[in-house]
PDB file of C-alpha atoms in Angstrom:
ATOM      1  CA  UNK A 718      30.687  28.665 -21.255  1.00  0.00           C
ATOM      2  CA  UNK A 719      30.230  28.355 -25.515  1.00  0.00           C
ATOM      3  CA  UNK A 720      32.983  30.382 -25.681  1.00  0.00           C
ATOM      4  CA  UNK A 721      35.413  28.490 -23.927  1.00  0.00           C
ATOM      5  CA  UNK A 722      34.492  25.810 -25.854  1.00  0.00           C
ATOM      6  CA  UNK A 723      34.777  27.255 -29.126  1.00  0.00           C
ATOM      7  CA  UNK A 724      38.357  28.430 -27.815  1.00  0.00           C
ATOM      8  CA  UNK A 725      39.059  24.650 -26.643  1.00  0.00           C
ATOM      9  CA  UNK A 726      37.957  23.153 -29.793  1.00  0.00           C
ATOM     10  CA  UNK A 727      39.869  25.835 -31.730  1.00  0.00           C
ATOM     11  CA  UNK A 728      43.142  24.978 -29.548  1.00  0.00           C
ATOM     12  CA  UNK A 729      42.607  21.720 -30.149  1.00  0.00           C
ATOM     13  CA  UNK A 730      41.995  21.994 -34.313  1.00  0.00           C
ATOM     14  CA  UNK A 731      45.313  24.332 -34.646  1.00  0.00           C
ATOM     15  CA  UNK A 732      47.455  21.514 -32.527  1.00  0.00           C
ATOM     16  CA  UNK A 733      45.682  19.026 -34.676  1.00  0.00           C
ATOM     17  CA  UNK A 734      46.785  20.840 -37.726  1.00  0.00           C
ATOM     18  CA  UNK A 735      50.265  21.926 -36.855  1.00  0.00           C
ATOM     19  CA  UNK A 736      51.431  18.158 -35.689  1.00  0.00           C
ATOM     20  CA  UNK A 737      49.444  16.368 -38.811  1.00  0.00           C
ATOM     21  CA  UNK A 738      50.821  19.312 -41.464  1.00  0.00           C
ATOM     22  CA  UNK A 739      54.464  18.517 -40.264  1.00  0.00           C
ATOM     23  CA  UNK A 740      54.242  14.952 -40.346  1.00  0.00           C
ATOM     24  CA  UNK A 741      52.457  15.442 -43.928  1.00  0.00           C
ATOM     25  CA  UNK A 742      55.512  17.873 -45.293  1.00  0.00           C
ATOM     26  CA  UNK A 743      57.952  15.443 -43.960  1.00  0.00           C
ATOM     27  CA  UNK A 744      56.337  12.047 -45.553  1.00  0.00           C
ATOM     28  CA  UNK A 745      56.085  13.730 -49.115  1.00  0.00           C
ATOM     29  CA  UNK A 746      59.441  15.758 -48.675  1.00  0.00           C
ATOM     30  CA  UNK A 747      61.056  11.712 -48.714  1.00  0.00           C
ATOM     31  CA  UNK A 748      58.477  10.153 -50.977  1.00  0.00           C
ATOM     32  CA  UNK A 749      57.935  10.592 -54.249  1.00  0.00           C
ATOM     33  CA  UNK A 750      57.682   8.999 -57.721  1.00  0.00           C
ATOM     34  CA  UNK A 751      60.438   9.293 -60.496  1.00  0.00           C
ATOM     35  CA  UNK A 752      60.557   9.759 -64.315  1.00  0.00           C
ATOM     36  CA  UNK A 753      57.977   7.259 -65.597  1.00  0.00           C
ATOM     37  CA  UNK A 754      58.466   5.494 -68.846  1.00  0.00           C
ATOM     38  CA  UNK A 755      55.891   4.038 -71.343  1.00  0.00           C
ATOM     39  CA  UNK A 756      56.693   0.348 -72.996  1.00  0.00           C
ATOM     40  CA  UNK A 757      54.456  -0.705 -75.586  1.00  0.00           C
ATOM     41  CA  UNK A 758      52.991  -4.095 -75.363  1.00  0.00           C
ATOM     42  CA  UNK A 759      50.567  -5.166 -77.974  1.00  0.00           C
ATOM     43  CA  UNK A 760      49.036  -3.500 -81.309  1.00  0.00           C
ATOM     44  CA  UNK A 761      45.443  -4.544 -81.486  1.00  0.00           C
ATOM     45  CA  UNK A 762      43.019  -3.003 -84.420  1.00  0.00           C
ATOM     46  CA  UNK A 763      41.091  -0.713 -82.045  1.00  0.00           C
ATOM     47  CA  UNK A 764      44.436   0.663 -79.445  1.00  0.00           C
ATOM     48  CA  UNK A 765      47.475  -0.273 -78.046  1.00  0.00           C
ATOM     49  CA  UNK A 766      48.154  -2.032 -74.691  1.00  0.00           C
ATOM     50  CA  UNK A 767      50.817  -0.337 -72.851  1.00  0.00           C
ATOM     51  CA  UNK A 768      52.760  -0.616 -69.451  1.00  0.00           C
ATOM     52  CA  UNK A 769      53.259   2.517 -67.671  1.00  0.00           C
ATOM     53  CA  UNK A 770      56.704   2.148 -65.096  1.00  0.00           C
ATOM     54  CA  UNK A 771      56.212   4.558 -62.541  1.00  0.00           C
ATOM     55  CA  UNK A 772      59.251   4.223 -60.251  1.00  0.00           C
ATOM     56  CA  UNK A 773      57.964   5.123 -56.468  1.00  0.00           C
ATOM     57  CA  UNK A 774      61.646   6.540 -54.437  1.00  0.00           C
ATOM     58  CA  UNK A 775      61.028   6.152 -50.332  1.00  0.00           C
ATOM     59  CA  UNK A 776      63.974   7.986 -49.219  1.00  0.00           C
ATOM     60  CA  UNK A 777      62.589   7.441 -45.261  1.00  0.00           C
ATOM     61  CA  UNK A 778      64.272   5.117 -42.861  1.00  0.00           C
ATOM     62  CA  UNK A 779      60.824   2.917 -42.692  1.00  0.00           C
ATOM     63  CA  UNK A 780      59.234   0.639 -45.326  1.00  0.00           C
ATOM     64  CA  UNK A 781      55.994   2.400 -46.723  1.00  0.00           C
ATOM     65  CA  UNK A 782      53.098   0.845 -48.596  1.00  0.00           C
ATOM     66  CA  UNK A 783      51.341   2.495 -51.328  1.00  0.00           C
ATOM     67  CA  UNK A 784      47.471   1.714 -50.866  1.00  0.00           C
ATOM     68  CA  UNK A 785      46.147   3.112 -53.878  1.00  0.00           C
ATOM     69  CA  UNK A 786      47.473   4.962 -56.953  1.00  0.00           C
ATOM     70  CA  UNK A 787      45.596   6.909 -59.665  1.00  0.00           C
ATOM     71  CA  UNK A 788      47.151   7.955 -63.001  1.00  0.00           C
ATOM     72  CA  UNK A 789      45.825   9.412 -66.093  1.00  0.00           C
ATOM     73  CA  UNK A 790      47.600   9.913 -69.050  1.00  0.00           C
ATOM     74  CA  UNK A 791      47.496  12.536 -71.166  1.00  0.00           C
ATOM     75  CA  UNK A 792      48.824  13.861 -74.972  1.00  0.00           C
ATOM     76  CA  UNK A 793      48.451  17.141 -76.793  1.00  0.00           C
ATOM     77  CA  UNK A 794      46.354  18.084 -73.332  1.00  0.00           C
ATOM     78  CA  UNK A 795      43.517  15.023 -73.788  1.00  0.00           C
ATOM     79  CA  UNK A 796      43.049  12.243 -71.631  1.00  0.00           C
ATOM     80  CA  UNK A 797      43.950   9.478 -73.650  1.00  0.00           C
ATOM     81  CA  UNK A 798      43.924   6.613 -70.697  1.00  0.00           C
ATOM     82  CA  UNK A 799      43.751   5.996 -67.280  1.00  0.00           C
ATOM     83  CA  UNK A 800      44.909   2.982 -64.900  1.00  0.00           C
ATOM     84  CA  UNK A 801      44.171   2.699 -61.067  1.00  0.00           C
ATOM     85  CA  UNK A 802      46.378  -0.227 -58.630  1.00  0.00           C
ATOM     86  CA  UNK A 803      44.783  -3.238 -58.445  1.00  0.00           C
ATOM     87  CA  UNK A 804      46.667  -4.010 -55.201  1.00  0.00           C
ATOM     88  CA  UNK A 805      48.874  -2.702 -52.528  1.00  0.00           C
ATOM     89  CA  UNK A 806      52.781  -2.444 -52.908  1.00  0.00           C
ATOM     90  CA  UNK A 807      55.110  -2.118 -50.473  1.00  0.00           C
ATOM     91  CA  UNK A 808      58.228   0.058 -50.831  1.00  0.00           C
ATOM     92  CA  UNK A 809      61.308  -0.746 -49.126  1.00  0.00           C
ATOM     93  CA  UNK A 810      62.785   2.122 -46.869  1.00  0.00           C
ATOM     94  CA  UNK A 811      65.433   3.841 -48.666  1.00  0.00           C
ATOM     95  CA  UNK A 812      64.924   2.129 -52.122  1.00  0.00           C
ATOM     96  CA  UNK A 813      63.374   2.733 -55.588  1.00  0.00           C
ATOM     97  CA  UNK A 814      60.762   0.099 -56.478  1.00  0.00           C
ATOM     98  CA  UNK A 815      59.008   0.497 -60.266  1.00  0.00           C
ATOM     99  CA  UNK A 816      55.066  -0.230 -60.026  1.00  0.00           C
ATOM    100  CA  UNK A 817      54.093  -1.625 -63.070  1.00  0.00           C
ATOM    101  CA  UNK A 818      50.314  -0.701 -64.234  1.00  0.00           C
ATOM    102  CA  UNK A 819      49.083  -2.078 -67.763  1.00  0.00           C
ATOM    103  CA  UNK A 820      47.311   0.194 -69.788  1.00  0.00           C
ATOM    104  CA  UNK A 821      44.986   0.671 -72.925  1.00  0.00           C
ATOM    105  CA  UNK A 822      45.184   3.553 -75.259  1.00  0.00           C
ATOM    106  CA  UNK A 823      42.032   3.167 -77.837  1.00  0.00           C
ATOM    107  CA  UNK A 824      42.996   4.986 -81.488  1.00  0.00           C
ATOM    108  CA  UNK A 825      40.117   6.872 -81.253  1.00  0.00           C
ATOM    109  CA  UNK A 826      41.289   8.661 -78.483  1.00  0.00           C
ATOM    110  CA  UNK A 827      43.900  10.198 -80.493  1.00  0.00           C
ATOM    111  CA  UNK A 828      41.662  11.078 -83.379  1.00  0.00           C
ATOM    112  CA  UNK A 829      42.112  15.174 -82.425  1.00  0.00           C
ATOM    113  CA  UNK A 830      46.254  14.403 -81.701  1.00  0.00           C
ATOM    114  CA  UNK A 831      46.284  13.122 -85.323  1.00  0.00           C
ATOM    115  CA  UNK A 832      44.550  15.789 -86.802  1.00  0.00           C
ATOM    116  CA  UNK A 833      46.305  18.362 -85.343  1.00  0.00           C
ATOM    117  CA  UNK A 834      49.873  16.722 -86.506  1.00  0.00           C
ATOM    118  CA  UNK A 835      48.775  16.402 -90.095  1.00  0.00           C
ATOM    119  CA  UNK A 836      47.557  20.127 -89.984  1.00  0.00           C
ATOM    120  CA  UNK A 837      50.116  21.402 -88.070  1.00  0.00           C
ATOM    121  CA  UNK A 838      52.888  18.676 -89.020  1.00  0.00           C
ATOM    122  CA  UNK A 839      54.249  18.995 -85.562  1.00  0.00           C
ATOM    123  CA  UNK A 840      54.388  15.676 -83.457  1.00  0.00           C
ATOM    124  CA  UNK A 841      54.643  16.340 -79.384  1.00  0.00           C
ATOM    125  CA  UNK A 842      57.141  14.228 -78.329  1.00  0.00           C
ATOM    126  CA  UNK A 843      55.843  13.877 -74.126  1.00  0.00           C
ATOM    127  CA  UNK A 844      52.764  12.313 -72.799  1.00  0.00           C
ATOM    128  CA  UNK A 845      52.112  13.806 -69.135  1.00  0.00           C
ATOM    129  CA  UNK A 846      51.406  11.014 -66.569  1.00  0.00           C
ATOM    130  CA  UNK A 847      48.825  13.027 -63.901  1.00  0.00           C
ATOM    131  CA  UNK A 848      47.372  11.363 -60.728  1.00  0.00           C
ATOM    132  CA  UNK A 849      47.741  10.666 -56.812  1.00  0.00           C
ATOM    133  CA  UNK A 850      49.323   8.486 -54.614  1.00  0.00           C
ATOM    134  CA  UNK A 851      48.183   7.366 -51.174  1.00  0.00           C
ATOM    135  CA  UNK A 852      49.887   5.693 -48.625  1.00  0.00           C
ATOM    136  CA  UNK A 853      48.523   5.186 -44.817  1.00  0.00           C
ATOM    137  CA  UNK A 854      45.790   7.515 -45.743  1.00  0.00           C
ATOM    138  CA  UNK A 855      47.925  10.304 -47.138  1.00  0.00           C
ATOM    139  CA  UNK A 856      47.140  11.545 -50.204  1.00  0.00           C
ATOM    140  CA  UNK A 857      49.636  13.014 -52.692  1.00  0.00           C
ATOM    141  CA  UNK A 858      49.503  14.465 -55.940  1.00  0.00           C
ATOM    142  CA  UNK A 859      51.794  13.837 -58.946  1.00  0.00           C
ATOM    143  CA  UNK A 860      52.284  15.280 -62.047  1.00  0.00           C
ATOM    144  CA  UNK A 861      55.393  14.038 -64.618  1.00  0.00           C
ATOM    145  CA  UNK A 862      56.062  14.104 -68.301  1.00  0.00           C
ATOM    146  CA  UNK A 863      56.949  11.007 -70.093  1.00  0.00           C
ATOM    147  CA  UNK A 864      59.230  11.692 -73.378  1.00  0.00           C
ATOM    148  CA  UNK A 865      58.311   9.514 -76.692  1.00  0.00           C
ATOM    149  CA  UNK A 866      61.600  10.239 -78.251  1.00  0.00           C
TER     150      UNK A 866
END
């Protein structure tokens, strides 16, 4: 009698898995988010305010709506900021829509970035843009670089 059981709920798990896997490959195989770009907005004496662009490309046949989004950014391999949605966006189906997310980058988060470009003299021209994005309770990760020059 456990034994059937275990084989019933096992059945049941692997069916589980199989239908919810494929309908996760094919949602991220048509969604996913495009070359962001950095703007800068203000100077202030402590950082910079900046809008990250992160273009979001649904290439499904139905509208989605992104839920939450996560993103750090980061230079020379340090975090140097992060920024979270404030509220959901929809996504028309087959479009591109840009979500704009506003930003602070303090100086002193660059303090090791600037010492390692005046002793090496080399300046890295891309920031990477790291995070997730989750839409009807799927969860995917992203990872893209963002060139300065």
């Amino acid at each position: 009698m456990k034994t059937e059981k275990i084989i019933t709920w096992a059945i049941i798990g692997a069916a589980a898995y199989i239908f919810f896997g494929e309908k996760l490959i094919q949602f991220s195989a048509k969604f996913k988010v495009g070359t962001p770009r950095l703007r800068i907005k203000t100077l202030r004496p402590t950082g910079v305010d900046v809008e990250l662009v992160l273009p979001v490309i649904n290439n499904s046949n139905t509208p989605i709506q992104i839920d939450d989004l996560d993103v750090q950014i980061y230079y020379s391999n340090e975090q140097i900021a992060s920024t979270k949605l404030n509220r959901p966006v929809s996504i028309k189906a087959g479009d591109t829509t840009p979500i704009y997310l506003n930003l602070f980058i303090p100086y002193a988060g660059l303090s090791v970035s600037v010492v390692n470009l005046i002793q090496t003299g080399q300046f890295e021209t891309n920031v990477l843009a790291d995070g997730t994005i989750t839409s009807a309770g799927v969860t995917i990760p992203f990872t893209q670089t963002i060139t300065l020059i």
